[in-house]
Amino acid sequence: NAGVTQTPKFQVLKTGQSMTLQCAQDMNHEYMSWYRQDPGMGLRLIHYSVGAGITDQGEVPNGYNVSRSTTEDFPLRLLSAAPSQTSVYFCATSQGAGRDEQYFGPGTRLTVT
Amino acid sequence: RKEVEQDPGPFNVPEGATVAFNCTYSNSASQSFFWYRQDCRKEPKLLMSVYSSGNEDGRFTAQLNRASQYISLLIRDSKLSDSATYLCVVNMLTGANNLFFGTGTRLTVIP
């Protein structure tokens, strides 16, 4: 039972490049979300999904796309990387939205040069 | 005003000390409250939920004060292994996008 997995762990991109951060869970949770964590700021919600086929924007969605074709996977796509997207990205899952414990993946450290 | 505010610290305390963190939140309709622990370069993990009546888990006690809109975390008999960043998290029930995280309070327990 792996819980929540994220790949890659580290990534360096050049400005303008695109990439996909992978997130997978084997907990059969409906709710999945992507956060970014920057120094001096709390985790901020990028996008979330309440179930397969349903996604919505969070607080800071610009520059990111998501899709949810299965319960298990919730990839985050950076369309054209910018230095402002340098951050640590966490995927999280929970039984429900908000009231329940959030289970986080180990994170992806992204640097955009 | 931030939705959730915490003193970032750092708090440097000797082993065995008692330390308390506070966190304030902006939305009086908030329903659920949590403390998460985040070790350096790791993901956050749930430490404990905070209930209206207050709750205790071993050396950790969490309190909620709805009138003043703050929650607290008390750690007694601090251990070296308690060194981490403690995140205050509030569910504000403004739709599915309803979890707000504080910036965290960093604790270092010194031998």
mmCIF file of C-alpha atoms in Angstrom:
data_model
loop_
_atom_site.group_PDB
_atom_site.id
_atom_site.type_symbol
_atom_site.label_atom_id
_atom_site.label_comp_id
_atom_site.label_asym_id
_atom_site.label_seq_id
_atom_site.Cartn_x
_atom_site.Cartn_y
_atom_site.Cartn_z
ATOM 1 C CA ASN A 1 0.000 0.000 0.000
ATOM 2 C CA ALA A 2 2.047 2.957 -1.288
ATOM 3 C CA GLY A 3 -0.412 5.701 -0.268
ATOM 4 C CA VAL A 4 0.285 8.790 -2.371
ATOM 5 C CA THR A 5 3.211 8.797 -4.779
ATOM 6 C CA GLN A 6 4.643 11.660 -6.790
ATOM 7 C CA THR A 7 7.166 11.727 -9.592
ATOM 8 C CA PRO A 8 9.638 13.153 -10.221
ATOM 9 C CA LYS A 9 11.133 14.135 -6.851
ATOM 10 C CA PHE A 10 13.252 16.880 -8.406
ATOM 11 C CA GLN A 11 13.078 18.697 -11.722
ATOM 12 C CA VAL A 12 14.886 21.601 -13.349
ATOM 13 C CA LEU A 13 13.208 23.277 -16.295
ATOM 14 C CA LYS A 14 14.104 26.140 -18.558
ATOM 15 C CA THR A 15 11.650 28.971 -19.010
ATOM 16 C CA GLY A 16 9.059 28.037 -21.608
ATOM 17 C CA GLN A 17 9.393 24.277 -21.261
ATOM 18 C CA SER A 18 6.397 22.157 -20.367
ATOM 19 C CA MET A 19 6.172 19.135 -18.140
ATOM 20 C CA THR A 20 3.772 16.946 -16.196
ATOM 21 C CA LEU A 21 4.013 16.203 -12.491
ATOM 22 C CA GLN A 22 2.543 12.807 -11.718
ATOM 23 C CA CYS A 23 0.447 11.924 -8.688
ATOM 24 C CA ALA A 24 -1.037 8.522 -7.964
ATOM 25 C CA GLN A 25 -2.909 7.130 -4.958
ATOM 26 C CA ASP A 26 -4.034 3.657 -3.973
ATOM 27 C CA MET A 27 -6.292 4.749 -1.110
ATOM 28 C CA ASN A 28 -9.457 4.899 -3.236
ATOM 29 C CA HIS A 29 -10.011 8.508 -2.212
ATOM 30 C CA GLU A 30 -12.333 10.633 -4.290
ATOM 31 C CA TYR A 31 -10.832 13.993 -3.397
ATOM 32 C CA MET A 32 -7.410 14.921 -4.787
ATOM 33 C CA SER A 33 -5.646 18.250 -4.873
ATOM 34 C CA TRP A 34 -2.431 19.957 -5.864
ATOM 35 C CA TYR A 35 -0.710 22.520 -3.660
ATOM 36 C CA ARG A 36 2.410 24.588 -4.003
ATOM 37 C CA GLN A 37 4.517 25.596 -1.035
ATOM 38 C CA ASP A 38 6.710 28.666 -1.132
ATOM 39 C CA PRO A 39 8.879 30.175 1.627
ATOM 40 C CA GLY A 40 6.896 32.459 3.930
ATOM 41 C CA MET A 41 3.568 31.323 2.513
ATOM 42 C CA GLY A 42 1.179 28.592 3.486
ATOM 43 C CA LEU A 43 0.358 25.800 1.093
ATOM 44 C CA ARG A 44 -1.770 27.224 -1.682
ATOM 45 C CA LEU A 45 -4.294 25.220 -3.657
ATOM 46 C CA ILE A 46 -3.692 25.056 -7.413
ATOM 47 C CA HIS A 47 -6.379 22.661 -8.645
ATOM 48 C CA TYR A 48 -8.531 20.001 -7.093
ATOM 49 C CA SER A 49 -10.833 17.165 -8.082
ATOM 50 C CA VAL A 50 -13.819 15.707 -6.258
ATOM 51 C CA GLY A 51 -13.868 12.580 -8.416
ATOM 52 C CA ALA A 52 -12.937 11.137 -11.778
ATOM 53 C CA GLY A 53 -13.892 13.488 -14.583
ATOM 54 C CA ILE A 54 -14.380 16.502 -12.288
ATOM 55 C CA THR A 55 -11.768 19.184 -11.701
ATOM 56 C CA ASP A 56 -11.864 22.771 -10.556
ATOM 57 C CA GLN A 57 -9.548 25.682 -9.932
ATOM 58 C CA GLY A 58 -8.059 26.573 -6.616
ATOM 59 C CA GLU A 59 -6.432 29.764 -5.422
ATOM 60 C CA VAL A 60 -3.496 29.869 -7.868
ATOM 61 C CA PRO A 61 -4.459 27.979 -11.064
ATOM 62 C CA ASN A 62 -2.815 30.166 -13.716
ATOM 63 C CA GLY A 63 -0.178 28.355 -15.741
ATOM 64 C CA TYR A 64 -1.353 24.886 -14.709
ATOM 65 C CA ASN A 65 -3.746 22.303 -16.116
ATOM 66 C CA VAL A 66 -5.100 19.125 -14.591
ATOM 67 C CA SER A 67 -7.213 16.176 -15.616
ATOM 68 C CA ARG A 68 -8.727 13.271 -13.685
ATOM 69 C CA SER A 69 -9.504 10.345 -15.938
ATOM 70 C CA THR A 70 -9.236 7.748 -13.156
ATOM 71 C CA THR A 71 -9.711 7.742 -9.393
ATOM 72 C CA GLU A 72 -6.035 6.900 -8.906
ATOM 73 C CA ASP A 73 -4.230 9.503 -11.006
ATOM 74 C CA PHE A 74 -4.221 13.279 -10.949
ATOM 75 C CA PRO A 75 -1.425 14.756 -13.103
ATOM 76 C CA LEU A 76 -0.507 18.442 -13.021
ATOM 77 C CA ARG A 77 0.717 19.995 -16.238
ATOM 78 C CA LEU A 78 2.854 23.101 -16.500
ATOM 79 C CA LEU A 79 2.102 24.569 -19.893
ATOM 80 C CA SER A 80 5.016 26.982 -20.293
ATOM 81 C CA ALA A 81 7.229 27.075 -17.231
ATOM 82 C CA ALA A 82 8.111 30.426 -15.660
ATOM 83 C CA PRO A 83 10.595 31.237 -12.856
ATOM 84 C CA SER A 84 7.597 32.164 -10.662
ATOM 85 C CA GLN A 85 6.619 28.481 -10.740
ATOM 86 C CA THR A 86 9.769 27.489 -8.882
ATOM 87 C CA SER A 87 8.296 25.815 -5.821
ATOM 88 C CA VAL A 88 7.655 22.572 -3.998
ATOM 89 C CA TYR A 89 4.527 20.853 -5.270
ATOM 90 C CA PHE A 90 2.470 18.513 -3.119
ATOM 91 C CA CYS A 91 -0.351 16.269 -4.185
ATOM 92 C CA ALA A 92 -2.882 15.361 -1.505
ATOM 93 C CA THR A 93 -5.852 13.048 -1.199
ATOM 94 C CA SER A 94 -8.669 12.696 1.295
ATOM 95 C CA GLN A 95 -11.945 10.860 1.762
ATOM 96 C CA GLY A 96 -13.839 14.109 1.499
ATOM 97 C CA ALA A 97 -13.159 17.763 0.934
ATOM 98 C CA GLY A 98 -11.834 19.598 3.961
ATOM 99 C CA ARG A 99 -13.183 17.820 7.001
ATOM 100 C CA ASP A 100 -11.019 14.770 6.575
ATOM 101 C CA GLU A 101 -7.332 14.094 7.010
ATOM 102 C CA GLN A 102 -5.272 15.104 4.003
ATOM 103 C CA TYR A 103 -2.655 12.552 2.917
ATOM 104 C CA PHE A 104 0.223 14.205 1.116
ATOM 105 C CA GLY A 105 2.669 12.785 -1.356
ATOM 106 C CA PRO A 106 6.409 13.331 -0.789
ATOM 107 C CA GLY A 107 6.512 16.381 -3.038
ATOM 108 C CA THR A 108 8.247 17.496 -6.213
ATOM 109 C CA ARG A 109 10.896 20.212 -6.006
ATOM 110 C CA LEU A 110 10.767 22.217 -9.212
ATOM 111 C CA THR A 111 13.253 24.864 -10.290
ATOM 112 C CA VAL A 112 12.621 26.963 -13.370
ATOM 113 C CA THR A 113 15.636 28.872 -14.709
ATOM 114 C CA ARG B 1 -5.613 39.829 5.993
ATOM 115 C CA LYS B 2 -4.502 36.219 5.657
ATOM 116 C CA GLU B 3 -7.124 33.588 6.281
ATOM 117 C CA VAL B 4 -4.871 31.777 8.757
ATOM 118 C CA GLU B 5 -2.035 33.434 10.630
ATOM 119 C CA GLN B 6 0.716 31.905 12.706
ATOM 120 C CA ASP B 7 3.825 33.177 14.419
ATOM 121 C CA PRO B 8 6.590 31.755 12.205
ATOM 122 C CA GLY B 9 9.035 31.482 15.105
ATOM 123 C CA PRO B 10 11.522 29.990 15.313
ATOM 124 C CA PHE B 11 10.895 28.677 18.781
ATOM 125 C CA ASN B 12 14.080 27.242 20.292
ATOM 126 C CA VAL B 13 13.365 25.382 23.514
ATOM 127 C CA PRO B 14 15.359 22.996 25.704
ATOM 128 C CA GLU B 15 14.392 19.358 26.034
ATOM 129 C CA GLY B 16 11.681 18.893 28.602
ATOM 130 C CA ALA B 17 10.238 22.371 28.158
ATOM 131 C CA THR B 18 6.611 23.179 27.517
ATOM 132 C CA VAL B 19 5.898 25.252 24.413
ATOM 133 C CA ALA B 20 2.680 26.671 22.996
ATOM 134 C CA PHE B 21 1.764 27.891 19.539
ATOM 135 C CA ASN B 22 -1.234 29.980 18.579
ATOM 136 C CA CYS B 23 -2.985 30.414 15.288
ATOM 137 C CA THR B 24 -5.748 32.854 14.349
ATOM 138 C CA TYR B 25 -8.285 32.452 11.559
ATOM 139 C CA SER B 26 -10.410 35.033 9.770
ATOM 140 C CA ASN B 27 -13.690 33.264 9.001
ATOM 141 C CA SER B 28 -15.975 32.876 11.991
ATOM 142 C CA ALA B 29 -17.978 30.206 10.125
ATOM 143 C CA SER B 30 -14.975 27.869 9.995
ATOM 144 C CA GLN B 31 -15.899 24.369 11.032
ATOM 145 C CA SER B 32 -12.849 22.128 11.210
ATOM 146 C CA PHE B 33 -9.398 22.749 12.572
ATOM 147 C CA PHE B 34 -6.189 20.779 12.421
ATOM 148 C CA TRP B 35 -2.540 20.809 13.336
ATOM 149 C CA TYR B 36 -0.165 19.241 10.828
ATOM 150 C CA ARG B 37 3.504 18.522 11.359
ATOM 151 C CA GLN B 38 6.048 19.007 8.594
ATOM 152 C CA ASP B 39 9.618 17.804 8.927
ATOM 153 C CA CYS B 40 12.332 19.506 6.939
ATOM 154 C CA ARG B 41 11.980 18.750 3.223
ATOM 155 C CA LYS B 42 9.115 16.321 3.854
ATOM 156 C CA GLU B 43 5.390 16.364 3.321
ATOM 157 C CA PRO B 44 2.921 17.584 5.970
ATOM 158 C CA LYS B 45 1.302 14.904 8.124
ATOM 159 C CA LEU B 46 -1.709 15.204 10.379
ATOM 160 C CA LEU B 47 -0.729 15.665 14.018
ATOM 161 C CA MET B 48 -4.204 16.094 15.450
ATOM 162 C CA SER B 49 -7.621 17.486 14.783
ATOM 163 C CA VAL B 50 -8.878 20.223 17.107
ATOM 164 C CA TYR B 51 -12.285 19.757 18.671
ATOM 165 C CA SER B 52 -14.510 22.383 20.251
ATOM 166 C CA SER B 53 -14.032 20.911 23.709
ATOM 167 C CA GLY B 54 -10.281 20.683 23.302
ATOM 168 C CA ASN B 55 -8.425 17.423 23.002
ATOM 169 C CA GLU B 56 -5.273 15.770 24.159
ATOM 170 C CA ASP B 57 -3.016 13.154 22.615
ATOM 171 C CA GLY B 58 -0.178 12.195 24.905
ATOM 172 C CA ARG B 59 2.046 15.235 25.343
ATOM 173 C CA PHE B 60 0.054 17.292 22.855
ATOM 174 C CA THR B 61 -3.013 19.376 23.718
ATOM 175 C CA ALA B 62 -5.071 21.336 21.225
ATOM 176 C CA GLN B 63 -7.590 24.027 22.140
ATOM 177 C CA LEU B 64 -10.140 25.988 20.146
ATOM 178 C CA ASN B 65 -11.446 29.414 21.096
ATOM 179 C CA ARG B 66 -14.268 30.256 18.708
ATOM 180 C CA ALA B 67 -15.054 33.621 20.293
ATOM 181 C CA SER B 68 -11.528 34.874 19.660
ATOM 182 C CA GLN B 69 -11.040 32.790 16.526
ATOM 183 C CA TYR B 70 -7.840 31.095 17.488
ATOM 184 C CA ILE B 71 -6.543 27.617 18.056
ATOM 185 C CA SER B 72 -3.555 26.573 20.094
ATOM 186 C CA LEU B 73 -1.176 23.669 20.375
ATOM 187 C CA LEU B 74 0.629 22.875 23.617
ATOM 188 C CA ILE B 75 3.554 20.481 23.700
ATOM 189 C CA ARG B 76 4.677 19.277 27.109
ATOM 190 C CA ASP B 77 8.003 17.644 27.950
ATOM 191 C CA SER B 78 9.483 18.506 24.552
ATOM 192 C CA LYS B 79 11.605 15.853 22.849
ATOM 193 C CA LEU B 80 14.322 16.315 20.269
ATOM 194 C CA SER B 81 12.048 14.466 17.853
ATOM 195 C CA ASP B 82 9.425 17.223 18.188
ATOM 196 C CA SER B 83 11.658 19.536 16.138
ATOM 197 C CA ALA B 84 9.599 20.341 13.050
ATOM 198 C CA THR B 85 7.332 22.964 11.558
ATOM 199 C CA TYR B 86 3.738 22.927 12.833
ATOM 200 C CA LEU B 87 1.055 23.998 10.381
ATOM 201 C CA CYS B 88 -2.310 25.328 11.447
ATOM 202 C CA VAL B 89 -5.048 24.306 8.995
ATOM 203 C CA VAL B 90 -8.626 25.562 8.914
ATOM 204 C CA ASN B 91 -11.601 24.333 6.917
ATOM 205 C CA MET B 92 -13.644 27.418 6.076
ATOM 206 C CA LEU B 93 -16.454 25.669 4.229
ATOM 207 C CA THR B 94 -16.468 28.082 1.276
ATOM 208 C CA GLY B 95 -17.039 25.260 -1.171
ATOM 209 C CA ALA B 96 -14.723 22.410 -2.025
ATOM 210 C CA ASN B 97 -11.780 24.820 -2.102
ATOM 211 C CA ASN B 98 -12.016 25.298 1.607
ATOM 212 C CA LEU B 99 -8.793 24.311 3.355
ATOM 213 C CA PHE B 100 -6.471 27.107 4.357
ATOM 214 C CA PHE B 101 -2.964 26.579 5.657
ATOM 215 C CA GLY B 102 -0.932 28.792 7.922
ATOM 216 C CA THR B 103 2.700 29.443 7.077
ATOM 217 C CA GLY B 104 3.836 27.244 9.928
ATOM 218 C CA THR B 105 5.664 27.699 13.214
ATOM 219 C CA ARG B 106 9.141 26.268 13.365
ATOM 220 C CA LEU B 107 10.163 24.483 16.560
ATOM 221 C CA THR B 108 13.681 23.395 17.426
ATOM 222 C CA VAL B 109 14.194 21.392 20.617
ATOM 223 C CA ILE B 110 17.725 21.756 21.919
ATOM 224 C CA PRO B 111 19.555 19.050 23.909
#
